[in-house]
Amino acid sequence: MSKLAIHGGKPVIKNKLKPYNSIEKSDFKYLRSIMNTGILSGFVASKNDEFHGGPYVRKLEEISKNIFKVKNAISLNSNTSGLIAAVGAINTSPGDEIIVPPYTMSATAMAPLHYGAIPVFADIERDYFCLDINDVKKKITSKTKAIIAVNLFGHPAELRKLKKLCTKHNIYLIEDNAQAPLAEEFGEITGTVGDIGVFSLNRHKHVHTGEGGICVTNNDELAYKLKLIRNHGECVYDGKSKKILINNIGYNFRLDEISASIAVSQLNKIKKIVNNRIDKTTQLIEGIRHLEGIITPRVRKGCKHVYYVMPMRINEKLLGVNRDSFAKALASEGLPINQGYVKPLYELPIFKKKIGFGRSNFPFNMTKINYNKISCPVVEKMHYREELGFGICSFKLDKQELKQIIKIFNKVHENRQKI
């Protein structure tokens, strides 16, 4: 192997990798007809048929129901909006506790705060990066309203076990499925096992419209609540049921017709797009899995991984070099690499300093949880020492680039004692 770039050698990849883009010319076939109508959103916040959105929003929802095999699909303008709507749809009240992982995008933990609920952090599994059900069990109290499970990096959480646990305690299971469309656990599609599943159409996701999201549920009442929250429902609902009125604060979470039309086209190709991602990641894994000290993604029995990213773990003892040095050497060869995913969410100032709303510091004044004393050992080890991630979601890789990435790992690994 040639001299490492970090020591003055030539990098394997000399030009930036091409950014990921699943959009093709065929995805724009509906745009001209939409522009000609001049009606770029079909929503009106009043009690008529337009409350449910325009033709492409409805088409998107019908396609989603068919693809994900659910009774109801509700489009929104983002996965974040979907999480907020989901927490509201289950009638979350101030002081309720919602169990979340600390290793996820911050929106997962922020959604409960919109309703005065308290995020309770549970640790993750070392091999699969999703909620550790044993730690979840320890965090359930009489105040627990729901668990938000994140199917992180494209791998399913232990959804069947989590759902069984929720049923036992009469609480809800919400799936943050932003990174795992068409992943499976024992043949069930992720996002459909819980009471509500939330999908993302954001940039970098397998299929995308720039911004956008979808909630799915088999519960008609939850679907109705989701629709009310999406579109200023307080202006529409006639107040016949007090249960529906609980937290019936409406937002503008509506998806426009242009984004919906692109989503229709993208979802019609979702199997092809997801399988392409799986194929490329599998090639990368096969090219480096023999390297001592690098633990490539593991897949739990009965699960299908769809690889939003390619998460790896570093065993520094076997590798013979620390993660930071190894990552810097990979980067010098032209490979964008991440050390850890996100800082544990309980380390964010809003939790460490309990920065709530107003003088009362709501809702943190309703809990005795001290976020400064929280420790999730697996999460902390992943972020600060072990996890190494290649964001395959960010790049459109051809065969040559895949070979170059494999070459980089092998080159740096062979020369690791010289780093």
Tab-separated table of C-alpha atoms in Angstrom:
chain	number	residue	atom	x	y	z
A	1	MET	CA	0.000	0.000	0.000
A	2	SER	CA	1.169	3.518	-0.757
A	3	LYS	CA	2.052	6.171	1.805
A	4	LEU	CA	-0.865	7.562	3.811
A	5	ALA	CA	-2.151	10.961	2.719
A	6	ILE	CA	-1.961	12.118	6.319
A	7	HIS	CA	1.813	11.711	5.977
A	8	GLY	CA	2.062	13.423	2.619
A	9	GLY	CA	1.002	10.613	0.318
A	10	LYS	CA	-1.614	10.876	-2.421
A	11	PRO	CA	-5.240	10.537	-1.287
A	12	VAL	CA	-7.321	7.763	-2.858
A	13	ILE	CA	-10.278	10.085	-3.510
A	14	LYS	CA	-9.119	13.411	-4.935
A	15	ASN	CA	-12.494	14.998	-5.708
A	16	LYS	CA	-15.547	15.424	-3.525
A	17	LEU	CA	-18.082	12.617	-3.695
A	18	LYS	CA	-21.234	13.459	-5.613
A	19	PRO	CA	-24.159	14.407	-3.336
A	20	TYR	CA	-27.027	11.942	-2.964
A	21	ASN	CA	-30.033	12.698	-5.126
A	22	SER	CA	-32.909	10.318	-5.745
A	23	ILE	CA	-34.768	12.914	-7.847
A	24	GLU	CA	-34.974	12.174	-11.594
A	25	LYS	CA	-36.613	13.956	-14.535
A	26	SER	CA	-39.590	11.634	-14.226
A	27	ASP	CA	-40.331	13.121	-10.786
A	28	PHE	CA	-41.291	16.441	-12.357
A	29	LYS	CA	-44.024	15.138	-14.635
A	30	TYR	CA	-46.847	16.593	-12.524
A	31	LEU	CA	-45.315	20.014	-11.890
A	32	ARG	CA	-46.459	21.782	-15.044
A	33	SER	CA	-50.104	20.869	-14.508
A	34	ILE	CA	-49.907	22.106	-10.905
A	35	MET	CA	-48.277	25.379	-11.913
A	36	ASN	CA	-50.897	25.930	-14.602
A	37	THR	CA	-53.684	25.738	-12.020
A	38	GLY	CA	-51.960	28.272	-9.770
A	39	ILE	CA	-53.202	26.288	-6.758
A	40	LEU	CA	-50.026	25.192	-5.027
A	41	SER	CA	-51.782	24.074	-1.855
A	42	GLY	CA	-55.161	22.401	-1.696
A	43	PHE	CA	-55.735	23.005	2.022
A	44	VAL	CA	-58.271	25.294	3.646
A	45	ALA	CA	-58.768	25.360	7.436
A	46	SER	CA	-62.546	25.102	7.370
A	47	LYS	CA	-65.157	22.385	7.585
A	48	ASN	CA	-65.376	21.317	3.974
A	49	ASP	CA	-63.687	18.911	1.603
A	50	GLU	CA	-60.609	21.135	1.274
A	51	PHE	CA	-59.789	20.487	4.912
A	52	HIS	CA	-58.134	17.262	3.675
A	53	GLY	CA	-55.852	18.914	1.120
A	54	GLY	CA	-55.419	18.854	-2.629
A	55	PRO	CA	-55.453	15.987	-5.139
A	56	TYR	CA	-51.752	15.160	-4.892
A	57	VAL	CA	-51.788	15.190	-1.091
A	58	ARG	CA	-54.634	12.676	-1.207
A	59	LYS	CA	-52.918	10.598	-3.872
A	60	LEU	CA	-49.762	10.539	-1.761
A	61	GLU	CA	-51.761	9.316	1.216
A	62	GLU	CA	-53.463	6.563	-0.793
A	63	ILE	CA	-50.123	5.345	-2.151
A	64	SER	CA	-48.637	5.396	1.354
A	65	LYS	CA	-51.492	3.274	2.688
A	66	ASN	CA	-50.860	0.693	-0.014
A	67	ILE	CA	-47.071	0.629	0.345
A	68	PHE	CA	-47.008	0.468	4.129
A	69	LYS	CA	-50.170	-1.675	4.403
A	70	VAL	CA	-52.023	0.546	6.862
A	71	LYS	CA	-55.569	1.934	7.181
A	72	ASN	CA	-54.559	5.590	7.461
A	73	ALA	CA	-51.755	7.785	6.133
A	74	ILE	CA	-51.566	11.499	6.895
A	75	SER	CA	-49.068	13.692	5.059
A	76	LEU	CA	-47.314	16.556	6.837
A	77	ASN	CA	-44.622	19.109	6.058
A	78	SER	CA	-41.905	17.272	8.017
A	79	ASN	CA	-41.089	14.287	10.199
A	80	THR	CA	-40.705	16.753	13.092
A	81	SER	CA	-44.274	17.953	12.562
A	82	GLY	CA	-45.342	14.325	12.474
A	83	LEU	CA	-43.736	13.650	15.851
A	84	ILE	CA	-45.390	16.707	17.403
A	85	ALA	CA	-48.752	15.692	15.932
A	86	ALA	CA	-48.323	12.103	17.116
A	87	VAL	CA	-47.605	13.177	20.688
A	88	GLY	CA	-50.701	15.385	20.584
A	89	ALA	CA	-52.906	12.731	19.001
A	90	ILE	CA	-52.453	10.392	21.975
A	91	ASN	CA	-53.813	13.157	24.270
A	92	THR	CA	-50.532	13.854	26.039
A	93	SER	CA	-50.960	16.185	29.005
A	94	PRO	CA	-48.587	18.320	31.109
A	95	GLY	CA	-46.510	16.194	33.450
A	96	ASP	CA	-46.827	13.020	31.397
A	97	GLU	CA	-43.554	11.196	30.787
A	98	ILE	CA	-42.466	9.950	27.366
A	99	ILE	CA	-39.504	7.583	27.083
A	100	VAL	CA	-37.087	8.437	24.277
A	101	PRO	CA	-33.557	7.454	23.243
A	102	PRO	CA	-30.822	10.086	23.671
A	103	TYR	CA	-29.103	9.000	20.442
A	104	THR	CA	-31.336	10.505	17.772
A	105	MET	CA	-32.177	13.785	16.082
A	106	SER	CA	-33.256	16.308	18.716
A	107	ALA	CA	-36.844	16.528	17.389
A	108	THR	CA	-37.629	13.133	18.936
A	109	ALA	CA	-37.045	14.515	22.421
A	110	MET	CA	-38.431	17.996	21.704
A	111	ALA	CA	-41.866	16.800	20.553
A	112	PRO	CA	-43.123	15.982	24.098
A	113	LEU	CA	-42.229	19.485	25.309
A	114	HIS	CA	-44.891	21.000	23.014
A	115	TYR	CA	-47.523	19.464	25.295
A	116	GLY	CA	-45.770	19.998	28.612
A	117	ALA	CA	-44.602	16.377	28.772
A	118	ILE	CA	-41.269	15.251	30.186
A	119	PRO	CA	-38.740	13.381	28.022
A	120	VAL	CA	-37.244	10.433	29.911
A	121	PHE	CA	-34.054	9.044	28.400
A	122	ALA	CA	-33.338	5.314	28.130
A	123	ASP	CA	-30.091	3.816	26.858
A	124	ILE	CA	-29.552	2.055	23.529
A	125	GLU	CA	-28.336	-1.360	22.380
A	126	ARG	CA	-24.629	-1.621	21.672
A	127	ASP	CA	-24.980	-3.662	18.485
A	128	TYR	CA	-28.092	-2.113	16.909
A	129	PHE	CA	-28.167	1.487	18.271
A	130	CYS	CA	-31.904	1.355	19.108
A	131	LEU	CA	-33.682	1.560	22.477
A	132	ASP	CA	-32.550	-1.037	25.023
A	133	ILE	CA	-35.819	-2.572	26.174
A	134	ASN	CA	-34.296	-3.597	29.511
A	135	ASP	CA	-33.464	0.012	30.321
A	136	VAL	CA	-36.875	1.111	29.035
A	137	LYS	CA	-38.546	-1.202	31.566
A	138	LYS	CA	-36.654	0.532	34.381
A	139	LYS	CA	-37.877	3.959	33.235
A	140	ILE	CA	-41.618	3.196	33.115
A	141	THR	CA	-43.601	4.864	35.907
A	142	SER	CA	-47.225	5.658	36.631
A	143	LYS	CA	-46.688	8.893	34.680
A	144	THR	CA	-45.485	7.216	31.479
A	145	LYS	CA	-47.721	8.051	28.532
A	146	ALA	CA	-45.731	6.637	25.619
A	147	ILE	CA	-42.463	5.320	24.273
A	148	ILE	CA	-40.952	6.830	21.141
A	149	ALA	CA	-38.793	4.171	19.496
A	150	VAL	CA	-36.365	5.326	16.819
A	151	ASN	CA	-35.456	2.845	14.084
A	152	LEU	CA	-32.033	4.402	13.932
A	153	PHE	CA	-29.734	4.270	10.918
A	154	GLY	CA	-32.244	2.019	9.113
A	155	HIS	CA	-32.362	-0.857	11.629
A	156	PRO	CA	-35.576	-1.776	13.489
A	157	ALA	CA	-35.815	-1.392	17.233
A	158	GLU	CA	-37.240	-4.384	19.132
A	159	LEU	CA	-40.693	-3.260	18.069
A	160	ARG	CA	-42.737	-6.361	18.850
A	161	LYS	CA	-41.337	-6.515	22.385
A	162	LEU	CA	-41.801	-2.778	22.868
A	163	LYS	CA	-45.405	-2.998	21.644
A	164	LYS	CA	-46.090	-5.876	24.025
A	165	LEU	CA	-44.584	-3.828	26.860
A	166	CYS	CA	-46.758	-0.843	25.942
A	167	THR	CA	-49.882	-2.998	25.892
A	168	LYS	CA	-49.022	-4.372	29.328
A	169	HIS	CA	-48.732	-0.858	30.797
A	170	ASN	CA	-51.572	0.664	28.735
A	171	ILE	CA	-49.288	3.203	27.069
A	172	TYR	CA	-48.637	4.137	23.445
A	173	LEU	CA	-45.809	3.215	21.099
A	174	ILE	CA	-44.780	5.860	18.571
A	175	GLU	CA	-42.178	4.954	15.947
A	176	ASP	CA	-39.800	7.594	14.641
A	177	ASN	CA	-39.168	5.865	11.340
A	178	ALA	CA	-37.451	8.749	9.563
A	179	GLN	CA	-34.406	6.666	8.645
A	180	ALA	CA	-35.953	3.269	8.022
A	181	PRO	CA	-38.570	3.147	5.239
A	182	LEU	CA	-39.310	-0.472	4.286
A	183	ALA	CA	-37.111	-1.889	7.025
A	184	GLU	CA	-38.730	-4.941	8.586
A	185	GLU	CA	-38.950	-6.900	11.810
A	186	PHE	CA	-40.258	-10.445	11.296
A	187	GLY	CA	-42.028	-9.382	8.102
A	188	GLU	CA	-43.705	-6.306	9.576
A	189	ILE	CA	-42.761	-2.963	8.045
A	190	THR	CA	-41.200	-0.548	10.512
A	191	GLY	CA	-43.444	2.394	11.263
A	192	THR	CA	-46.517	0.151	11.277
A	193	VAL	CA	-45.962	-1.861	14.462
A	194	GLY	CA	-46.585	1.013	16.880
A	195	ASP	CA	-49.782	3.000	17.351
A	196	ILE	CA	-48.385	5.741	15.104
A	197	GLY	CA	-45.386	5.642	12.777
A	198	VAL	CA	-43.692	8.760	11.439
A	199	PHE	CA	-41.794	8.826	8.127
A	200	SER	CA	-39.547	11.526	6.671
A	201	LEU	CA	-39.327	12.929	3.141
A	202	ASN	CA	-36.482	15.271	4.047
A	203	ARG	CA	-33.266	15.778	2.105
A	204	HIS	CA	-30.889	12.783	2.375
A	205	LYS	CA	-33.715	10.360	3.166
A	206	HIS	CA	-34.150	7.361	0.872
A	207	VAL	CA	-37.050	9.090	-0.905
A	208	HIS	CA	-37.455	12.817	-0.497
A	209	THR	CA	-39.247	15.968	-1.539
A	210	GLY	CA	-36.864	18.427	0.138
A	211	GLU	CA	-39.149	18.638	3.163
A	212	GLY	CA	-42.091	16.462	4.115
A	213	GLY	CA	-43.365	13.680	6.337
A	214	ILE	CA	-46.040	11.010	6.689
A	215	CYS	CA	-47.807	9.599	9.751
A	216	VAL	CA	-49.375	6.148	9.504
A	217	THR	CA	-51.761	4.416	11.889
A	218	ASN	CA	-54.371	1.673	11.937
A	219	ASN	CA	-56.371	3.574	14.559
A	220	ASP	CA	-59.093	5.750	12.995
A	221	GLU	CA	-59.447	8.001	16.039
A	222	LEU	CA	-55.709	8.720	16.103
A	223	ALA	CA	-55.840	9.435	12.376
A	224	TYR	CA	-58.632	11.959	12.929
A	225	LYS	CA	-56.665	13.692	15.667
A	226	LEU	CA	-53.581	13.817	13.436
A	227	LYS	CA	-55.609	15.511	10.698
A	228	LEU	CA	-57.006	18.065	13.157
A	229	ILE	CA	-53.560	18.916	14.513
A	230	ARG	CA	-52.171	19.188	10.971
A	231	ASN	CA	-54.684	21.794	9.834
A	232	HIS	CA	-55.836	24.220	12.540
A	233	GLY	CA	-58.345	21.668	13.838
A	234	GLU	CA	-59.719	23.966	16.538
A	235	CYS	CA	-61.445	25.880	13.737
A	236	VAL	CA	-63.091	22.737	12.406
A	237	TYR	CA	-64.054	20.407	15.211
A	238	ASP	CA	-67.595	20.868	16.540
A	239	GLY	CA	-66.759	19.818	20.108
A	240	LYS	CA	-69.047	16.794	20.435
A	241	SER	CA	-66.353	14.684	22.111
A	242	LYS	CA	-64.334	16.007	25.045
A	243	LYS	CA	-61.730	13.321	24.384
A	244	ILE	CA	-61.033	14.720	20.915
A	245	LEU	CA	-60.789	18.234	22.339
A	246	ILE	CA	-57.874	17.303	24.627
A	247	ASN	CA	-54.812	19.111	23.276
A	248	ASN	CA	-56.667	19.911	20.075
A	249	ILE	CA	-54.298	22.746	19.233
A	250	GLY	CA	-53.991	22.981	15.484
A	251	TYR	CA	-50.841	23.853	13.580
A	252	ASN	CA	-50.019	24.489	9.966
A	253	PHE	CA	-48.304	21.176	9.302
A	254	ARG	CA	-49.770	20.930	5.793
A	255	LEU	CA	-47.870	19.630	2.778
A	256	ASP	CA	-48.053	21.634	-0.448
A	257	GLU	CA	-49.124	20.154	-3.778
A	258	ILE	CA	-45.690	20.458	-5.429
A	259	SER	CA	-43.974	18.473	-2.659
A	260	ALA	CA	-46.826	15.968	-2.621
A	261	SER	CA	-46.544	15.371	-6.361
A	262	ILE	CA	-42.803	14.692	-6.073
A	263	ALA	CA	-43.512	12.341	-3.158
A	264	VAL	CA	-46.048	10.442	-5.296
A	265	SER	CA	-43.406	9.862	-7.951
A	266	GLN	CA	-40.701	8.987	-5.425
A	267	LEU	CA	-42.864	6.541	-3.498
A	268	ASN	CA	-43.714	4.725	-6.701
A	269	LYS	CA	-39.973	3.923	-6.898
A	270	ILE	CA	-39.317	3.356	-3.206
A	271	LYS	CA	-38.508	-0.361	-3.457
A	272	LYS	CA	-35.956	0.262	-6.196
A	273	ILE	CA	-34.375	3.162	-4.289
A	274	VAL	CA	-34.185	1.277	-0.984
A	275	ASN	CA	-32.790	-1.878	-2.608
A	276	ASN	CA	-30.137	0.198	-4.363
A	277	ARG	CA	-29.059	1.609	-0.981
A	278	ILE	CA	-28.940	-1.879	0.516
A	279	ASP	CA	-26.874	-3.202	-2.401
A	280	LYS	CA	-24.296	-0.416	-2.188
A	281	THR	CA	-23.920	-0.659	1.572
A	282	THR	CA	-23.624	-4.445	1.367
A	283	GLN	CA	-20.742	-4.048	-1.091
A	284	LEU	CA	-18.963	-1.694	1.299
A	285	ILE	CA	-19.511	-4.031	4.237
A	286	GLU	CA	-18.209	-7.045	2.313
A	287	GLY	CA	-15.102	-5.066	1.367
A	288	ILE	CA	-14.107	-4.191	4.934
A	289	ARG	CA	-15.714	-6.706	7.294
A	290	HIS	CA	-12.483	-8.721	7.494
A	291	LEU	CA	-10.550	-5.789	8.974
A	292	GLU	CA	-9.677	-6.476	12.600
A	293	GLY	CA	-10.970	-3.881	15.046
A	294	ILE	CA	-13.734	-2.577	12.757
A	295	ILE	CA	-17.182	-3.927	13.608
A	296	THR	CA	-19.431	-3.490	10.585
A	297	PRO	CA	-23.234	-3.108	10.967
A	298	ARG	CA	-24.960	-6.049	12.584
A	299	VAL	CA	-28.502	-7.108	11.755
A	300	ARG	CA	-30.749	-8.666	14.380
A	301	LYS	CA	-32.349	-12.010	13.521
A	302	GLY	CA	-35.629	-11.487	11.687
A	303	CYS	CA	-34.781	-7.923	10.700
A	304	LYS	CA	-34.194	-6.105	7.425
A	305	HIS	CA	-31.744	-3.180	7.571
A	306	VAL	CA	-32.146	-0.396	4.975
A	307	TYR	CA	-28.954	1.545	5.831
A	308	TYR	CA	-29.717	5.221	6.130
A	309	VAL	CA	-26.065	5.346	7.110
A	310	MET	CA	-23.409	2.681	7.574
A	311	PRO	CA	-22.700	2.691	11.318
A	312	MET	CA	-19.578	0.921	12.551
A	313	ARG	CA	-17.927	0.398	15.898
A	314	ILE	CA	-14.237	0.618	16.600
A	315	ASN	CA	-12.520	-1.753	19.008
A	316	GLU	CA	-9.474	0.356	19.796
A	317	LYS	CA	-7.693	-2.536	21.542
A	318	LEU	CA	-7.942	-4.808	18.493
A	319	LEU	CA	-7.352	-1.968	16.053
A	320	GLY	CA	-4.268	-0.807	17.900
A	321	VAL	CA	-5.052	2.864	17.390
A	322	ASN	CA	-7.662	5.223	18.799
A	323	ARG	CA	-10.799	6.114	16.872
A	324	ASP	CA	-9.912	9.785	16.397
A	325	SER	CA	-6.570	9.082	14.774
A	326	PHE	CA	-8.023	6.358	12.565
A	327	ALA	CA	-10.870	8.666	11.460
A	328	LYS	CA	-8.466	11.508	10.644
A	329	ALA	CA	-6.432	9.162	8.466
A	330	LEU	CA	-9.575	8.044	6.609
A	331	ALA	CA	-10.599	11.673	6.075
A	332	SER	CA	-7.179	12.579	4.704
A	333	GLU	CA	-7.716	9.969	1.997
A	334	GLY	CA	-10.856	11.812	0.860
A	335	LEU	CA	-13.482	9.851	2.793
A	336	PRO	CA	-16.087	11.921	4.704
A	337	ILE	CA	-16.412	10.112	8.017
A	338	ASN	CA	-18.288	10.823	11.232
A	339	GLN	CA	-17.053	10.147	14.739
A	340	GLY	CA	-20.158	9.440	16.741
A	341	TYR	CA	-23.642	10.490	15.687
A	342	VAL	CA	-25.080	13.186	17.951
A	343	LYS	CA	-24.117	14.262	21.438
A	344	PRO	CA	-26.393	12.523	23.977
A	345	LEU	CA	-29.504	14.683	23.989
A	346	TYR	CA	-29.627	14.990	27.756
A	347	GLU	CA	-26.407	17.004	27.450
A	348	LEU	CA	-28.196	19.763	25.530
A	349	PRO	CA	-28.563	23.025	27.514
A	350	ILE	CA	-32.374	22.824	27.488
A	351	PHE	CA	-32.095	19.691	29.654
A	352	LYS	CA	-28.901	20.299	31.610
A	353	LYS	CA	-30.144	23.749	32.673
A	354	LYS	CA	-33.840	22.802	32.546
A	355	ILE	CA	-34.684	25.797	30.405
A	356	GLY	CA	-38.477	25.725	30.167
A	357	PHE	CA	-41.179	28.278	29.420
A	358	GLY	CA	-41.718	31.455	31.418
A	359	ARG	CA	-41.013	32.162	35.047
A	360	SER	CA	-42.408	28.825	36.180
A	361	ASN	CA	-39.886	26.950	34.000
A	362	PHE	CA	-42.717	24.803	32.619
A	363	PRO	CA	-42.740	21.818	32.159
A	364	PHE	CA	-39.518	21.049	34.031
A	365	ASN	CA	-41.123	22.376	37.207
A	366	MET	CA	-43.323	19.265	37.059
A	367	THR	CA	-40.502	16.721	37.364
A	368	LYS	CA	-37.740	15.821	39.791
A	369	ILE	CA	-35.579	14.357	37.036
A	370	ASN	CA	-32.053	15.767	37.186
A	371	TYR	CA	-30.709	15.544	33.665
A	372	ASN	CA	-27.208	16.384	34.917
A	373	LYS	CA	-27.150	13.067	36.762
A	374	ILE	CA	-28.403	10.979	33.851
A	375	SER	CA	-25.946	8.524	32.393
A	376	CYS	CA	-26.571	6.214	29.468
A	377	PRO	CA	-23.233	4.357	29.296
A	378	VAL	CA	-23.748	2.771	25.874
A	379	VAL	CA	-24.733	6.054	24.233
A	380	GLU	CA	-21.785	7.871	25.765
A	381	LYS	CA	-19.364	5.147	24.705
A	382	MET	CA	-20.771	5.172	21.169
A	383	HIS	CA	-20.550	8.924	20.738
A	384	TYR	CA	-17.269	9.639	22.446
A	385	ARG	CA	-15.225	6.517	21.782
A	386	GLU	CA	-16.580	3.754	19.580
A	387	GLU	CA	-18.938	4.718	16.788
A	388	LEU	CA	-17.663	5.546	13.341
A	389	GLY	CA	-20.229	6.299	10.669
A	390	PHE	CA	-20.153	6.722	6.925
A	391	GLY	CA	-23.125	8.812	5.819
A	392	ILE	CA	-24.031	6.877	2.711
A	393	CYS	CA	-27.273	8.899	2.761
A	394	SER	CA	-25.277	11.961	1.677
A	395	PHE	CA	-23.676	10.581	-1.474
A	396	LYS	CA	-24.604	9.162	-4.855
A	397	LEU	CA	-21.933	6.502	-5.251
A	398	ASP	CA	-20.950	4.753	-8.461
A	399	LYS	CA	-19.007	1.482	-8.714
A	400	GLN	CA	-15.641	3.225	-8.914
A	401	GLU	CA	-16.316	5.301	-5.811
A	402	LEU	CA	-17.426	2.214	-3.890
A	403	LYS	CA	-14.126	0.544	-4.780
A	404	GLN	CA	-12.221	3.648	-3.708
A	405	ILE	CA	-13.927	3.741	-0.316
A	406	ILE	CA	-13.091	0.077	0.268
A	407	LYS	CA	-9.500	0.805	-0.794
A	408	ILE	CA	-9.277	3.661	1.711
A	409	PHE	CA	-10.349	1.488	4.635
A	410	ASN	CA	-7.906	-1.247	3.661
A	411	LYS	CA	-5.063	1.226	3.061
A	412	VAL	CA	-5.480	2.992	6.390
A	413	HIS	CA	-6.007	-0.279	8.255
A	414	GLU	CA	-2.811	-1.773	6.826
A	415	ASN	CA	-0.849	1.327	7.812
A	416	ARG	CA	-2.627	1.983	11.106
A	417	GLN	CA	0.455	1.420	13.248
A	418	LYS	CA	2.118	4.350	11.447
A	419	ILE	CA	-0.687	6.835	12.169
